[in-house]
Every structure is written in C-alpha cells, then in structure tokens.
Amino acid sequence: MLKRWRQSSQDWPIDYWLLGLISVLMIIGLMMVASSSVAISEKRFADTSHYFIRQFISLGLGLAAAYVLFQIPLSFWQKHRGKLFLFALFLLIMVLIFGREINGSKRWLPLVVMNFQPSEFMKLVIVIFMAGYLDRHASAVKESFEAVIRLALPFGVMAILLLMEPDYGSTFVIAVVITGMLLIAGAPWRYFVLTVLPMASLLAVLVIISPYRMARVSSFLDPWQDPFGSGYQLTQALIALGRGEWSGVGIGGSVQKLLYLPDAHTDFLFSIYAEEFGFIGVVFLVGLYLLILYRLFRIGRKAFDNEVFFGGMVAYGIGIWIILQAMINMGVNMGAFPTKGLTLPFMSYGGSSLLLLIAAMAIVFRVDYETRRTLSRDPQTEPIADKEVV
C-alpha cells in the first residue's frame, strides 16, 4: 500500500504531503493563539478573541498571496533578486526612520491593516538572492574565496541595519541561512573560519559592552537568581513546561497564559503548548517540524537532480530558515538560549511572520511544480513504446 502511495505521489502536481504537514501546523497554531491569548486579549481589548481574529486574517491574506505567488515562474525571482534585495534594504532603512518602537526595538512599520516587520521579508529575500548568486557563481564559490567575500558588502550593510533596530535574532538566523546555503553549494569549510568568527566576535563584544544585553545573558544562565526581575519570563516559561508533564493539562487548561507568562501568544507560545499538550505533544510537534524539513530538503534534492539549481537552493534555504527558527524558539522557551524575539514558525502570533512563511512555502511549491514538469518532459522517463513510435 505504501509503495502504491509513493507511485501515485509522483503524478501529483506538488508535494501534497508537505502541504498537509504545513496545514496541520497552521491549524495547531491557530488553536494555540486562540487559547494562549484569551487573558491578554480581554485585558487589552475587552475581547477574548482579538488576537485570534487578527491571526486568522493574516492567515487568509497569506493564503491569498500564496495563490498569486505560486503562479509566478522561478525565472522571475531569479531575474529580479537584486531589486528585491535593494527593496528589502530600503524597508530596513524606513523602519529605522518611521518604525514603531516596542520594548525598546524599532522592528515594525505601521501599515493600515497590520504592523509589518521588514526583517521577516529580508529572510525570504536573502534565500532568493543567495540562490540566484550561487546559481551564477557555483563553480567560483567552490574554488575562490573572492566569490564568498564578495558577499560581505551587501550583507554587511544588511547586518548593520538589523543590529540598529536592534534585531539580533534575525541577524543570526540570516547569517546561518547564508552559511548553510554556501556549504550546500560546495563552498569549503575553511572560508567560514575567516568570515563567521569575526562576526561572532563582534556580536560577543556588543553583548559585553551593553548592560541590558549582558543582563539578558546572565538571566538566561541562571533565571532563578532573580525570578521576579530579569529572570521572570524564563522562570514562568519553565513552570509552564513543568506543569505539562507527560500528557498536558488539556487544550485551554493553561494557567500560565492567565497573565503570568508575558508574550504567551507570541515568542513563548511553545511553553503554553507544552503546558496544555505535555511531553507527548512536544515530541509530536518536533516530529512535525522534522518531517517538514525532510520534505523541503527532498524537494531541493530532486530539483538538483533535474538541474533546477536555483529552485533547489531556494528549497534548501527555506528549510534551514524554518528549522533553525523553530529550534531557537523552542530553545529559548526551555532556557537553552537567551531570549531572541523569534516566533515559532507557522504557530506564534505575528502577521508578518505568518504571511512571509506562507509566501515562502508558495515559492517552494512552485519549485516542486517546475521540477515535476521538468521530470515529466525528460525523454528518459518516457515509455519505450512511445520512443519506438516516434
């Protein structure tokens, strides 16, 4: 039966397995936003469904945008990657000038229907830009350090703009995505000793010279040292995780979401999920993300096999982005990493994040669609009888 499913899946226009996995994740996300935001919605807006409705609208906008983006051929993104990157840089400048400041960071541009986060847009643009660059300079990247260091100027400007917001989490995610895509393209490991170490050293210095950032690091290392001050958020998150035990307290049964845990519907939604679904639910969620990563990398590998190199790099880059951000968010909730301000992909409340992730998946499905069309046109896949007739 499994063999028959595999054979039939080869005739699908896109990877329906991946579509199903993403759909399950978004449904769980909507359910958790509705559950985790009840108290904060009622306190701020006297409406327990305020954040759920806004997330549902963002989902609708994302699906509408995905339908449009799926119709656009990959050649369009490849041709206009430079313009997209310049536009993303422009948005990062605009957010520094006109952005809305929340919790000491200017990361959001106030639009009519939502607050838009340019750093989320930059993540998608970076994947497209790098895929196009590596498609054109794949051989040079493998043989010449100059081809890698040439990226320092545009990405250096981008990093400076992100750090000015400041948004260290997005800067780190983008840096790892770039590194991962270069390695997949065949760039030697030794190049990163000369590029990544200086960047890591710079970030370490910025943490040390800033009392605020240093306090966040120290609270992450020992949150119980100041459980009602700098360590409050993490201690409440750990309490939520502990209350979940094996099977959780049940959907809607969380206590920590009742204004005990700040950002329960955004950055710390995972803690509420763990409280309500327990260890079994966490294992299921981790497995879901790993399956999504597998399907994305599978699309990337098939694209490579059929010489759709640009599309393959896009699929790999988006896969790295999603799994890395999920790992960081879960790690922050469990006290493994300092607070980064990164959402849990497809689940946490945040219109920009959800919209851009859905848009990214639409482009991946386009990669899969064009790869399957390329495969169906390959003469080597035609039946022998057809060749004889011709």
Short mmCIF file of C-alpha atoms in Angstrom, two decimals:
data_model
loop_
_atom_site.label_atom_id
_atom_site.label_comp_id
_atom_site.label_asym_id
_atom_site.label_seq_id
_atom_site.Cartn_x
_atom_site.Cartn_y
_atom_site.Cartn_z
CA MET A 1 0.00 0.00 0.00
CA LEU A 2 2.83 2.38 0.87
CA LYS A 3 4.52 1.55 -2.43
CA ARG A 4 1.30 2.40 -4.30
CA TRP A 5 1.07 5.73 -2.47
CA ARG A 6 4.65 6.54 -3.43
CA GLN A 7 3.99 5.75 -7.08
CA SER A 8 0.80 7.82 -7.15
CA SER A 9 2.57 10.75 -5.45
CA GLN A 10 4.91 11.02 -8.44
CA ASP A 11 1.93 12.12 -10.55
CA TRP A 12 0.90 14.89 -8.15
CA PRO A 13 1.44 18.48 -9.36
CA ILE A 14 3.02 19.39 -5.98
CA ASP A 15 4.06 17.64 -2.78
CA TYR A 16 0.71 17.12 -1.03
CA TRP A 17 2.49 15.52 1.93
CA LEU A 18 4.25 18.81 2.62
CA LEU A 19 1.03 20.74 2.09
CA GLY A 20 -0.70 18.52 4.63
CA LEU A 21 2.08 18.89 7.21
CA ILE A 22 2.07 22.69 6.90
CA SER A 23 -1.74 22.74 7.15
CA VAL A 24 -1.67 20.69 10.37
CA LEU A 25 0.95 23.04 11.83
CA MET A 26 -1.08 26.16 10.97
CA ILE A 27 -4.27 24.66 12.43
CA ILE A 28 -2.44 23.86 15.68
CA GLY A 29 -1.01 27.39 15.60
CA LEU A 30 -4.44 29.00 15.26
CA MET A 31 -5.77 26.83 18.07
CA MET A 32 -2.86 27.80 20.34
CA VAL A 33 -3.12 31.52 19.55
CA ALA A 34 -6.82 31.34 20.46
CA SER A 35 -6.00 29.56 23.72
CA SER A 36 -2.89 31.48 24.80
CA SER A 37 -4.22 34.98 24.04
CA VAL A 38 -7.53 34.81 25.90
CA ALA A 39 -6.42 36.70 29.01
CA ILE A 40 -4.24 39.32 27.31
CA SER A 41 -6.93 39.97 24.67
CA GLU A 42 -9.56 40.52 27.32
CA LYS A 43 -7.29 42.80 29.35
CA ARG A 44 -6.24 45.00 26.41
CA PHE A 45 -9.33 44.98 24.19
CA ALA A 46 -12.20 43.54 26.30
CA ASP A 47 -12.47 40.85 23.62
CA THR A 48 -11.07 37.37 24.24
CA SER A 49 -10.79 36.62 20.51
CA HIS A 50 -8.98 39.78 19.36
CA TYR A 51 -5.58 38.21 18.62
CA PHE A 52 -7.14 35.06 17.20
CA ILE A 53 -9.18 37.06 14.70
CA ARG A 54 -6.14 39.07 13.61
CA GLN A 55 -4.10 35.90 13.20
CA PHE A 56 -6.92 34.34 11.18
CA ILE A 57 -6.98 37.40 8.91
CA SER A 58 -3.20 37.18 8.47
CA LEU A 59 -3.61 33.52 7.53
CA GLY A 60 -6.23 34.44 4.94
CA LEU A 61 -4.01 37.16 3.48
CA GLY A 62 -1.10 34.72 3.40
CA LEU A 63 -3.09 32.08 1.55
CA ALA A 64 -4.31 34.67 -0.98
CA ALA A 65 -0.73 35.87 -1.51
CA ALA A 66 0.44 32.25 -1.81
CA TYR A 67 -2.04 31.59 -4.62
CA VAL A 68 -0.67 34.57 -6.56
CA LEU A 69 2.99 33.77 -5.86
CA PHE A 70 2.56 30.16 -6.93
CA GLN A 71 1.63 31.38 -10.43
CA ILE A 72 4.94 33.28 -10.80
CA PRO A 73 7.71 31.26 -12.53
CA LEU A 74 11.05 30.83 -10.79
CA SER A 75 12.76 32.76 -13.57
CA PHE A 76 11.04 35.94 -12.32
CA TRP A 77 12.60 35.64 -8.85
CA GLN A 78 15.96 34.75 -10.34
CA LYS A 79 15.90 37.76 -12.66
CA HIS A 80 14.77 40.31 -10.05
CA ARG A 81 16.66 39.05 -6.99
CA GLY A 82 18.87 42.17 -6.89
CA LYS A 83 15.91 44.54 -6.99
CA LEU A 84 14.20 42.56 -4.23
CA PHE A 85 17.31 42.83 -2.06
CA LEU A 86 17.55 46.60 -2.59
CA PHE A 87 13.86 46.97 -1.77
CA ALA A 88 14.35 44.94 1.43
CA LEU A 89 17.27 47.22 2.40
CA PHE A 90 15.03 50.22 1.74
CA LEU A 91 12.40 48.81 4.10
CA LEU A 92 15.04 48.28 6.80
CA ILE A 93 16.01 51.97 6.47
CA MET A 94 12.35 53.03 6.58
CA VAL A 95 11.72 51.08 9.78
CA LEU A 96 14.60 52.92 11.49
CA ILE A 97 13.05 56.26 10.49
CA PHE A 98 9.31 55.65 10.71
CA GLY A 99 9.15 52.37 12.61
CA ARG A 100 7.03 51.67 15.65
CA GLU A 101 9.07 51.07 18.80
CA ILE A 102 8.01 48.16 21.02
CA ASN A 103 10.03 47.04 24.06
CA GLY A 104 12.98 49.21 23.02
CA SER A 105 13.21 47.90 19.44
CA LYS A 106 12.17 49.52 16.17
CA ARG A 107 11.19 46.49 14.10
CA TRP A 108 7.70 47.27 12.82
CA LEU A 109 6.38 49.54 10.08
CA PRO A 110 2.79 50.60 10.90
CA LEU A 111 0.56 49.84 7.92
CA VAL A 112 -3.19 50.25 7.55
CA VAL A 113 -4.11 46.64 8.35
CA MET A 114 -1.10 45.42 10.33
CA ASN A 115 2.38 46.16 11.67
CA PHE A 116 4.82 44.86 9.06
CA GLN A 117 8.24 43.53 10.11
CA PRO A 118 10.82 44.11 7.33
CA SER A 119 13.30 41.66 8.87
CA GLU A 120 10.86 38.81 8.10
CA PHE A 121 10.73 39.96 4.48
CA MET A 122 14.53 40.12 4.42
CA LYS A 123 14.78 36.45 5.44
CA LEU A 124 12.84 35.40 2.35
CA VAL A 125 14.71 37.83 0.10
CA ILE A 126 18.08 36.56 1.36
CA VAL A 127 17.17 33.00 0.37
CA ILE A 128 16.16 34.13 -3.13
CA PHE A 129 19.21 36.38 -3.50
CA MET A 130 21.64 33.70 -2.36
CA ALA A 131 20.00 31.06 -4.58
CA GLY A 132 20.45 33.31 -7.62
CA TYR A 133 24.02 34.21 -6.70
CA LEU A 134 25.02 30.59 -6.16
CA ASP A 135 23.32 29.56 -9.39
CA ARG A 136 25.53 32.00 -11.29
CA HIS A 137 28.73 31.52 -9.30
CA ALA A 138 28.54 27.89 -8.14
CA SER A 139 31.95 26.95 -9.57
CA ALA A 140 33.65 30.12 -8.31
CA VAL A 141 32.29 29.61 -4.78
CA LYS A 142 33.89 26.15 -4.64
CA GLU A 143 37.29 27.37 -5.86
CA SER A 144 37.73 31.03 -4.91
CA PHE A 145 37.46 32.81 -1.57
CA GLU A 146 36.86 36.02 -3.53
CA ALA A 147 33.45 34.73 -4.64
CA VAL A 148 32.46 34.32 -0.98
CA ILE A 149 33.97 37.55 0.36
CA ARG A 150 32.19 39.46 -2.43
CA LEU A 151 29.02 38.97 -0.39
CA ALA A 152 30.48 40.86 2.57
CA LEU A 153 29.44 44.35 1.40
CA PRO A 154 25.71 43.79 0.74
CA PHE A 155 25.25 41.51 3.73
CA GLY A 156 27.37 43.76 5.93
CA VAL A 157 25.06 46.69 5.20
CA MET A 158 22.05 44.49 5.90
CA ALA A 159 23.52 43.29 9.22
CA ILE A 160 24.27 46.84 10.36
CA LEU A 161 20.69 47.93 9.63
CA LEU A 162 19.28 44.93 11.52
CA LEU A 163 21.58 45.49 14.50
CA MET A 164 20.49 49.15 14.64
CA GLU A 165 16.86 48.13 15.29
CA PRO A 166 18.19 46.04 17.16
CA ASP A 167 17.24 42.56 15.94
CA TYR A 168 20.00 40.12 16.87
CA GLY A 169 17.80 37.06 16.41
CA SER A 170 17.03 37.77 12.75
CA THR A 171 20.66 38.71 12.10
CA PHE A 172 21.78 35.36 13.49
CA VAL A 173 19.17 33.39 11.53
CA ILE A 174 20.10 35.11 8.27
CA ALA A 175 23.82 34.53 8.89
CA VAL A 176 23.25 30.81 9.46
CA VAL A 177 20.98 30.54 6.40
CA ILE A 178 23.68 32.16 4.24
CA THR A 179 26.33 29.86 5.70
CA GLY A 180 24.18 26.77 5.20
CA MET A 181 23.39 27.63 1.58
CA LEU A 182 27.08 28.26 0.82
CA LEU A 183 28.02 24.89 2.31
CA ILE A 184 25.31 23.08 0.34
CA ALA A 185 26.61 24.80 -2.81
CA GLY A 186 30.04 23.33 -2.10
CA ALA A 187 32.00 26.20 -0.50
CA PRO A 188 34.95 24.86 1.58
CA TRP A 189 34.64 24.93 5.36
CA ARG A 190 37.89 26.90 5.74
CA TYR A 191 36.25 30.01 4.27
CA PHE A 192 33.95 30.30 7.27
CA VAL A 193 36.81 30.47 9.74
CA LEU A 194 37.68 33.79 8.09
CA THR A 195 34.09 35.05 7.87
CA VAL A 196 31.98 33.64 10.71
CA LEU A 197 34.49 34.03 13.57
CA PRO A 198 34.90 37.82 13.13
CA MET A 199 31.11 38.22 13.03
CA ALA A 200 30.68 36.08 16.15
CA SER A 201 33.38 38.08 17.91
CA LEU A 202 31.63 41.34 17.02
CA LEU A 203 28.31 40.09 18.42
CA ALA A 204 30.06 38.95 21.61
CA VAL A 205 31.61 42.40 22.06
CA LEU A 206 28.21 44.08 21.54
CA VAL A 207 26.75 41.88 24.28
CA ILE A 208 29.58 42.57 26.73
CA ILE A 209 29.53 46.36 26.33
CA SER A 210 25.73 46.58 26.76
CA PRO A 211 24.48 46.21 30.37
CA TYR A 212 20.96 45.41 29.10
CA ARG A 213 22.10 42.57 26.82
CA MET A 214 24.51 41.28 29.44
CA ALA A 215 21.65 41.13 31.95
CA ARG A 216 19.63 39.05 29.49
CA VAL A 217 22.51 36.61 29.11
CA SER A 218 23.05 36.29 32.85
CA SER A 219 19.32 35.79 33.46
CA PHE A 220 19.29 33.04 30.82
CA LEU A 221 22.19 31.28 32.55
CA ASP A 222 20.51 31.40 35.98
CA PRO A 223 16.92 32.73 35.80
CA TRP A 224 16.18 31.66 39.39
CA GLN A 225 18.78 34.14 40.65
CA ASP A 226 16.22 36.90 40.01
CA PRO A 227 12.87 35.12 39.42
CA PHE A 228 10.79 38.29 39.83
CA GLY A 229 13.11 40.55 37.81
CA SER A 230 15.31 39.76 34.82
CA GLY A 231 14.58 36.03 35.09
CA TYR A 232 10.80 36.36 35.44
CA GLN A 233 9.82 35.48 31.86
CA LEU A 234 12.01 32.40 31.66
CA THR A 235 11.02 31.08 35.09
CA GLN A 236 7.34 31.38 34.18
CA ALA A 237 8.02 29.59 30.89
CA LEU A 238 9.79 26.77 32.75
CA ILE A 239 6.88 26.50 35.17
CA ALA A 240 4.53 26.11 32.19
CA LEU A 241 6.75 23.41 30.70
CA GLY A 242 6.86 21.55 34.00
CA ARG A 243 3.09 21.67 34.53
CA GLY A 244 2.56 19.89 31.22
CA GLU A 245 4.20 16.69 32.48
CA TRP A 246 3.54 13.74 30.09
CA SER A 247 0.14 14.44 28.56
CA GLY A 248 -0.53 18.09 29.43
CA VAL A 249 -3.38 19.81 31.24
CA GLY A 250 -5.58 19.85 28.14
CA ILE A 251 -6.36 22.46 25.50
CA GLY A 252 -7.45 25.68 27.18
CA GLY A 253 -6.34 24.47 30.62
CA SER A 254 -3.14 26.51 30.89
CA VAL A 255 -2.70 28.65 33.99
CA GLN A 256 0.46 30.45 32.88
CA LYS A 257 -1.37 32.14 29.99
CA LEU A 258 -3.52 33.98 32.57
CA LEU A 259 -1.14 36.96 32.59
CA TYR A 260 1.63 35.09 34.42
CA LEU A 261 3.80 34.48 31.34
CA PRO A 262 4.50 37.59 29.22
CA ASP A 263 4.29 37.14 25.44
CA ALA A 264 2.41 33.87 25.90
CA HIS A 265 0.81 34.16 22.45
CA THR A 266 3.98 35.28 20.62
CA ASP A 267 7.56 34.30 21.49
CA PHE A 268 6.57 31.98 24.36
CA LEU A 269 3.61 30.22 22.78
CA PHE A 270 5.62 26.99 22.81
CA SER A 271 5.60 26.97 26.63
CA ILE A 272 1.80 27.22 26.68
CA TYR A 273 1.61 24.45 24.07
CA ALA A 274 3.84 22.25 26.25
CA GLU A 275 1.71 23.02 29.29
CA GLU A 276 -1.51 22.03 27.51
CA PHE A 277 -0.21 19.05 25.48
CA GLY A 278 2.68 17.82 27.61
CA PHE A 279 5.81 15.92 26.62
CA ILE A 280 3.90 13.76 24.13
CA GLY A 281 2.62 16.85 22.38
CA VAL A 282 6.12 18.36 22.25
CA VAL A 283 7.52 15.18 20.68
CA PHE A 284 4.71 15.28 18.11
CA LEU A 285 5.44 18.94 17.30
CA VAL A 286 9.19 18.36 16.95
CA GLY A 287 8.46 15.40 14.69
CA LEU A 288 6.18 17.60 12.59
CA TYR A 289 8.94 20.17 12.03
CA LEU A 290 11.47 17.43 11.20
CA LEU A 291 9.09 15.93 8.62
CA ILE A 292 8.62 19.37 7.06
CA LEU A 293 12.39 19.77 6.91
CA TYR A 294 12.70 16.34 5.26
CA ARG A 295 10.09 17.19 2.60
CA LEU A 296 11.73 20.58 1.90
CA PHE A 297 15.18 19.03 1.54
CA ARG A 298 13.69 16.29 -0.62
CA ILE A 299 12.27 18.93 -2.97
CA GLY A 300 15.68 20.62 -3.02
CA ARG A 301 17.49 17.36 -3.83
CA LYS A 302 15.06 16.50 -6.63
CA ALA A 303 15.48 19.98 -8.07
CA PHE A 304 19.27 19.49 -8.08
CA ASP A 305 18.88 16.08 -9.74
CA ASN A 306 16.83 17.69 -12.52
CA GLU A 307 19.21 20.64 -12.93
CA VAL A 308 16.83 23.18 -11.37
CA PHE A 309 19.70 24.50 -9.25
CA PHE A 310 18.14 27.87 -8.35
CA GLY A 311 14.93 26.19 -7.17
CA GLY A 312 16.86 23.58 -5.23
CA MET A 313 18.81 26.25 -3.34
CA VAL A 314 15.56 28.08 -2.55
CA ALA A 315 14.05 24.91 -1.05
CA TYR A 316 17.19 24.19 1.00
CA GLY A 317 17.43 27.79 2.21
CA ILE A 318 13.80 27.95 3.34
CA GLY A 319 14.19 24.59 5.06
CA ILE A 320 17.20 25.87 7.03
CA TRP A 321 15.32 29.06 7.92
CA ILE A 322 12.24 27.24 9.27
CA ILE A 323 14.01 24.53 11.27
CA LEU A 324 16.60 26.92 12.70
CA GLN A 325 13.97 29.41 13.86
CA ALA A 326 11.89 26.61 15.37
CA MET A 327 14.94 25.24 17.23
CA ILE A 328 15.87 28.68 18.58
CA ASN A 329 12.32 29.46 19.71
CA MET A 330 11.95 26.13 21.50
CA GLY A 331 15.43 26.50 22.99
CA VAL A 332 14.59 29.96 24.34
CA ASN A 333 11.40 28.63 25.92
CA MET A 334 13.36 25.81 27.59
CA GLY A 335 16.19 28.06 28.77
CA ALA A 336 18.78 26.68 26.34
CA PHE A 337 19.29 30.03 24.56
CA PRO A 338 18.96 33.69 25.52
CA THR A 339 15.74 35.43 24.51
CA LYS A 340 15.89 36.25 20.78
CA GLY A 341 12.42 37.57 19.90
CA LEU A 342 11.90 34.92 17.20
CA THR A 343 8.48 33.41 16.57
CA LEU A 344 7.68 29.70 16.34
CA PRO A 345 7.18 29.24 12.57
CA PHE A 346 3.51 28.97 11.44
CA MET A 347 2.32 28.97 15.07
CA SER A 348 3.18 32.09 17.09
CA TYR A 349 1.03 35.20 16.79
CA GLY A 350 2.53 37.60 14.28
CA GLY A 351 1.09 38.69 10.96
CA SER A 352 4.41 39.42 9.24
CA SER A 353 5.96 36.11 10.22
CA LEU A 354 2.96 34.01 9.18
CA LEU A 355 2.45 35.94 5.94
CA LEU A 356 6.08 35.66 4.83
CA LEU A 357 6.39 31.99 5.80
CA ILE A 358 3.30 31.12 3.76
CA ALA A 359 4.72 33.15 0.86
CA ALA A 360 8.00 31.24 1.18
CA MET A 361 6.14 27.93 1.03
CA ALA A 362 4.29 29.06 -2.10
CA ILE A 363 7.65 29.60 -3.81
CA VAL A 364 8.83 26.16 -2.63
CA PHE A 365 5.70 24.57 -4.10
CA ARG A 366 6.49 26.40 -7.35
CA VAL A 367 9.97 24.84 -7.23
CA ASP A 368 8.39 21.41 -6.79
CA TYR A 369 5.89 22.08 -9.58
CA GLU A 370 8.55 23.14 -12.09
CA THR A 371 10.80 20.23 -11.11
CA ARG A 372 7.99 17.74 -11.70
CA ARG A 373 7.24 19.36 -15.06
CA THR A 374 10.92 19.10 -16.00
CA LEU A 375 10.92 15.45 -14.99
CA SER A 376 7.76 14.72 -16.98
CA ARG A 377 9.36 16.25 -20.11
CA ASP A 378 12.58 14.24 -19.71
CA PRO A 379 12.81 11.82 -22.67
CA GLN A 380 14.48 9.26 -20.40
CA THR A 381 11.25 8.99 -18.40
CA GLU A 382 9.10 8.22 -21.47
CA PRO A 383 7.98 4.63 -22.08
CA ILE A 384 10.00 2.61 -24.58
CA ALA A 385 6.91 2.06 -26.73
CA ASP A 386 6.49 5.83 -27.20
CA LYS A 387 10.11 6.17 -28.33
CA GLU A 388 9.63 3.41 -30.87
CA VAL A 389 6.52 5.08 -32.28
CA VAL A 390 8.40 8.35 -32.67
#
